[in-house]
PDB file of C-alpha atoms in Angstrom:
ATOM      1  CA  MET A   1      -0.143  -5.832   2.482  1.00 84.00           C
ATOM      2  CA  THR A   2       0.063  -5.887  -1.287  1.00 92.00           C
ATOM      3  CA  ASP A   3      -1.741  -3.857  -3.950  1.00 95.00           C
ATOM      4  CA  ASN A   4      -2.431  -4.155  -7.671  1.00 97.00           C
ATOM      5  CA  CYS A   5      -0.815  -1.751 -10.125  1.00 97.00           C
ATOM      6  CA  PRO A   6      -3.200   0.988 -11.299  1.00 96.00           C
ATOM      7  CA  ASN A   7      -1.335   1.240 -14.636  1.00 97.00           C
ATOM      8  CA  CYS A   8      -0.816  -2.339 -15.831  1.00 97.00           C
ATOM      9  CA  PRO A   9      -2.053  -5.882 -15.039  1.00 97.00           C
ATOM     10  CA  GLN A  10       0.628  -6.520 -12.366  1.00 97.00           C
ATOM     11  CA  GLN A  11      -0.929  -7.916  -9.181  1.00 97.00           C
ATOM     12  CA  SER A  12       0.278  -8.388  -5.601  1.00 97.00           C
ATOM     13  CA  VAL A  13       2.914  -5.630  -5.663  1.00 98.00           C
ATOM     14  CA  GLN A  14       4.856  -5.455  -2.390  1.00 97.00           C
ATOM     15  CA  PRO A  15       5.285  -2.022  -0.746  1.00 96.00           C
ATOM     16  CA  ALA A  16       8.617  -0.262  -1.204  1.00 96.00           C
ATOM     17  CA  ALA A  17       8.064   1.731   2.016  1.00 97.00           C
ATOM     18  CA  GLU A  18       5.610   1.823   4.891  1.00 95.00           C
ATOM     19  CA  TYR A  19       4.538   4.361   7.507  1.00 94.00           C
ATOM     20  CA  ARG A  20       2.388   3.457  10.524  1.00 91.00           C
ATOM     21  CA  GLY A  21       0.671   6.311  12.328  1.00 91.00           C
ATOM     22  CA  ASP A  22      -1.779   6.195  15.225  1.00 90.00           C
ATOM     23  CA  THR A  23      -4.835   5.762  13.006  1.00 91.00           C
ATOM     24  CA  GLN A  24      -3.532   5.152   9.482  1.00 92.00           C
ATOM     25  CA  VAL A  25      -0.979   3.082   7.646  1.00 92.00           C
ATOM     26  CA  GLY A  26       0.586   4.390   4.452  1.00 94.00           C
ATOM     27  CA  HIS A  27       2.347   2.378   1.767  1.00 95.00           C
ATOM     28  CA  LEU A  28       4.472   3.490  -1.166  1.00 97.00           C
ATOM     29  CA  TYR A  29       4.524   1.094  -4.108  1.00 98.00           C
ATOM     30  CA  ARG A  30       6.606   0.751  -7.262  1.00 98.00           C
ATOM     31  CA  CYS A  31       5.430  -1.663  -9.927  1.00 98.00           C
ATOM     32  CA  PRO A  32       8.138  -4.109 -11.025  1.00 97.00           C
ATOM     33  CA  GLY A  33       6.363  -4.499 -14.367  1.00 96.00           C
ATOM     34  CA  CYS A  34       5.933  -0.932 -15.634  1.00 98.00           C
ATOM     35  CA  GLY A  35       7.748   1.186 -13.009  1.00 97.00           C
ATOM     36  CA  VAL A  36       4.794   3.380 -12.017  1.00 98.00           C
ATOM     37  CA  THR A  37       4.729   4.548  -8.383  1.00 98.00           C
ATOM     38  CA  TRP A  38       1.698   5.188  -6.188  1.00 97.00           C
ATOM     39  CA  SER A  39       0.776   5.443  -2.534  1.00 96.00           C
ATOM     40  CA  THR A  40      -2.111   4.357  -0.348  1.00 95.00           C
ATOM     41  CA  ASN A  41      -3.389   5.476   3.053  1.00 94.00           C
ATOM     42  CA  ARG A  42      -5.624   3.072   4.916  1.00 91.00           C
ATOM     43  CA  ASP A  43      -7.504   3.359   8.188  1.00 92.00           C
ATOM     44  CA  ARG A  44      -5.815   0.946  10.615  1.00 87.00           C
ATOM     45  CA  GLN A  45      -9.065   0.294  12.449  1.00 85.00           C
ATOM     46  CA  ALA A  46     -10.665  -1.020   9.239  1.00 83.00           C
ATOM     47  CA  TYR A  47      -7.954  -3.705   9.148  1.00 75.00           C
ATOM     48  CA  GLY A  48      -8.234  -4.517  12.854  1.00 77.00           C
ATOM     49  CA  GLU A  49      -4.890  -2.889  13.737  1.00 68.00           C
ATOM     50  CA  ALA A  50      -5.825   0.251  15.717  1.00 55.00           C
ATOM     51  CA  ALA A  51      -6.454   0.101  19.438  1.00 48.00           C
TER      52      ALA A  51
END
């Protein structure tokens, strides 16, 4: 899964790290354009991944 940088126009940033829990997936991103870092937590069921 990719994300767009919240600080600059960079799109489709690949995660630098990922964590998959029972109900959520977390990604850590670092923008190759401006260097800002951010994280996301998403509900796995919303993406059809949770059992």
